[in-house]
């Protein structure tokens, strides 16, 4: 429930008078304020700067430092104020959170100091309002990256006990780690360069003998070039195999872009070796040689800038796509127009629309080769329009791509957008969880509340062992820790239940009772359950807590308490749950009183009342505390998920 | 080419005039209502100064403009009943608070009604409740009005209840109500019948005192 709305609780409770004439059942007792204080101002002295606020304001968030009794540790008796030795500027945001219910992140504040203050005051950063959350997360991410980079720089110290494989992988990935790696790095770089230059020089016409026509060097010095090529390919193959061996996850390595480039670079050679010198396939073989140029991409391992360029192009895919799309549209339009404009003129080069495409492209990119030129006046007019618009269409998406590149280059980030999306989903899930916490909180405390009622009733007729006394007081104390507002809110919901003679339950239980409506006959499937009536021993090792309101209506009179059977297994869970009826509350007290007659041959050490909470689909938090304690009520969001006995 | 693209795009864009709407919104938020003086309110209601101060602080926090409109009212009320849909009942409540039928509740209306509900006499409380039930303010509660109210109350429970809510549960409830209240069996409940029957019923009398110490 939001903080500010808590102030309207009196109104909501007053309005509940409207239900009273309609209700048939008596209403539950209202929670009383034990010591009704008038609201008072409290002074918070933060490093000399005094803040004042109402006590009620701070009580809105009982799970923070200022809202709980933790602040008493900072109380100064002499000056009658609470002194905190913290930053007063950040404290402004913290206090505003209590006042308005919204936490803001001031932009000028350092992210780590802000985080520290929030941690000190017990405030979860997730509740930062939407207005400031993006900024907060960005700054936090930057900081984390900086820390990580720092850590990586320090990580170069060689870890002991690294296997040979790991050492090799580290050497490959980070050439600065050892001299050997550096040597390897430069050698491969050299050979890539050599290979590329070879491919290029191969095609240059070398000097020819006087009576022969010019031949490219490749055909003149075939053997030399073949040896060079072989040497390079051998080096690349060895390198690839070594990387494959050293990779921690071979499958992932094989799928990575760099390894595919490696493979494509060396494959033509091997295919060429394998293939026979057949005339038909040699044509195809020649084509394959083109792929040798991919060796130049191997340089991207050596150049960070190249990698960033590739990443930029990938991340600007949509802008590039738009550029392409608009260009295509424009080309088609203008080509059509030019074709029809030039159709009349004789010896026109614009023989067809596809033929006009070439003219349009050359004109729009302002190349203007001049091999195709319009001759008619209409053609010239449209040609000029074409060239002007070409400038515009190309100029528009380019700055976007440029700015992208510069941003990525400066930040050097890696796919953070994807991570940010995941975090957003997680954050929304957490917020949703805390909101649903309020409705499940009522169900939770309802069971606790009824348990407390049961306690009060059974105290008198049933003198149990002393551990019980101590434990009930603990539990009572615990129940008080739920704030007054919460108990009043729950009382209101309780009144509504009484008015309509129906109860709030959680979804899971609702489904089960729906099923149950079909099942008619299940009187004593688990007689031990029915007879327990809430007085169970805590000896059940699974620390399950269960609550009965009444025994089964048509079960045999629960006169005999049977010792707990530990043989209840989970598969029966659903059945057993269905045997628990939660009847209209008016009958609960009478049935509990019935227990007085029962002998209680408990075979447990500390006999004690425990309540069970049927599994609720909120985040399950089992609190394996001592037998004497209820599951921690203060954090009302966490509900104990329990298996059936 | 640009002209071409321009003409294409112009046709598809719907032209909306946002400017005027923004001005209207600005006007509405400037309207602010300040309540009468504290002394006057203290005289008119059964609250003392401190209580009025506490009430006003909470009121002003949620509604800085000084008036609550129905939407805000429904939102605030729904926060207390996260399980179901509290908007119908909030609507009836709003009408009951808004005695002048102005469409918004000022602080004075709010405090007057609260004064009756929390500090008023039994008769006053019952009268107020009768007003709440009598949706069309004709002085009689007939079955339809009562069914509407009861259904609104059941809506607040939501879907997940035990036992499962049957569709005729409100109707049965209304029948039981009329059985008890309608003395002369004429199908409507008048104020006197209502007062009389409620004062007979102990449960109701006791529950009316339940919220005495709310402030």
Short mmCIF file of N, CA, C and O in Angstrom, two decimals, chain A residues 91-102 104:
data_model
loop_
_atom_site.label_atom_id
_atom_site.label_comp_id
_atom_site.label_asym_id
_atom_site.label_seq_id
_atom_site.Cartn_x
_atom_site.Cartn_y
_atom_site.Cartn_z
N UNK A 91 21.15 12.77 1.88
CA UNK A 91 20.06 12.51 2.82
C UNK A 91 18.78 13.22 2.40
O UNK A 91 17.68 12.77 2.71
N UNK A 92 18.94 14.32 1.67
CA UNK A 92 17.75 15.02 1.18
C UNK A 92 16.89 14.08 0.34
O UNK A 92 15.68 14.00 0.52
N UNK A 93 17.58 13.36 -0.58
CA UNK A 93 16.80 12.43 -1.43
C UNK A 93 16.15 11.35 -0.59
O UNK A 93 15.01 10.97 -0.82
N UNK A 94 16.90 10.89 0.41
CA UNK A 94 16.37 9.81 1.23
C UNK A 94 15.12 10.27 1.97
O UNK A 94 14.09 9.61 1.99
N UNK A 95 15.20 11.48 2.53
CA UNK A 95 14.05 11.95 3.30
C UNK A 95 12.86 12.27 2.39
O UNK A 95 11.71 12.02 2.75
N UNK A 96 13.17 12.74 1.21
CA UNK A 96 12.08 13.01 0.26
C UNK A 96 11.36 11.73 -0.12
O UNK A 96 10.17 11.75 -0.43
N UNK A 97 12.08 10.66 -0.09
CA UNK A 97 11.44 9.38 -0.38
C UNK A 97 10.34 9.09 0.63
O UNK A 97 9.25 8.65 0.28
N UNK A 98 10.63 9.37 1.89
CA UNK A 98 9.60 9.12 2.89
C UNK A 98 8.43 10.06 2.71
O UNK A 98 7.28 9.67 2.88
N UNK A 99 8.73 11.28 2.32
CA UNK A 99 7.65 12.26 2.22
C UNK A 99 6.75 11.99 1.04
O UNK A 99 5.54 12.08 1.14
N UNK A 100 7.37 11.72 -0.11
CA UNK A 100 6.57 11.61 -1.33
C UNK A 100 6.35 10.19 -1.79
O UNK A 100 5.53 9.95 -2.66
N UNK A 101 7.10 9.25 -1.27
CA UNK A 101 6.96 7.89 -1.74
C UNK A 101 7.77 7.61 -2.99
O UNK A 101 7.77 6.50 -3.50
N UNK A 102 8.47 8.63 -3.50
CA UNK A 102 9.26 8.40 -4.71
C UNK A 102 10.72 8.70 -4.40
O UNK A 102 11.04 9.72 -3.80
N UNK A 104 14.30 9.66 -5.80
CA UNK A 104 14.92 10.26 -6.99
C UNK A 104 16.42 10.16 -6.89
O UNK A 104 16.99 10.19 -5.80
#
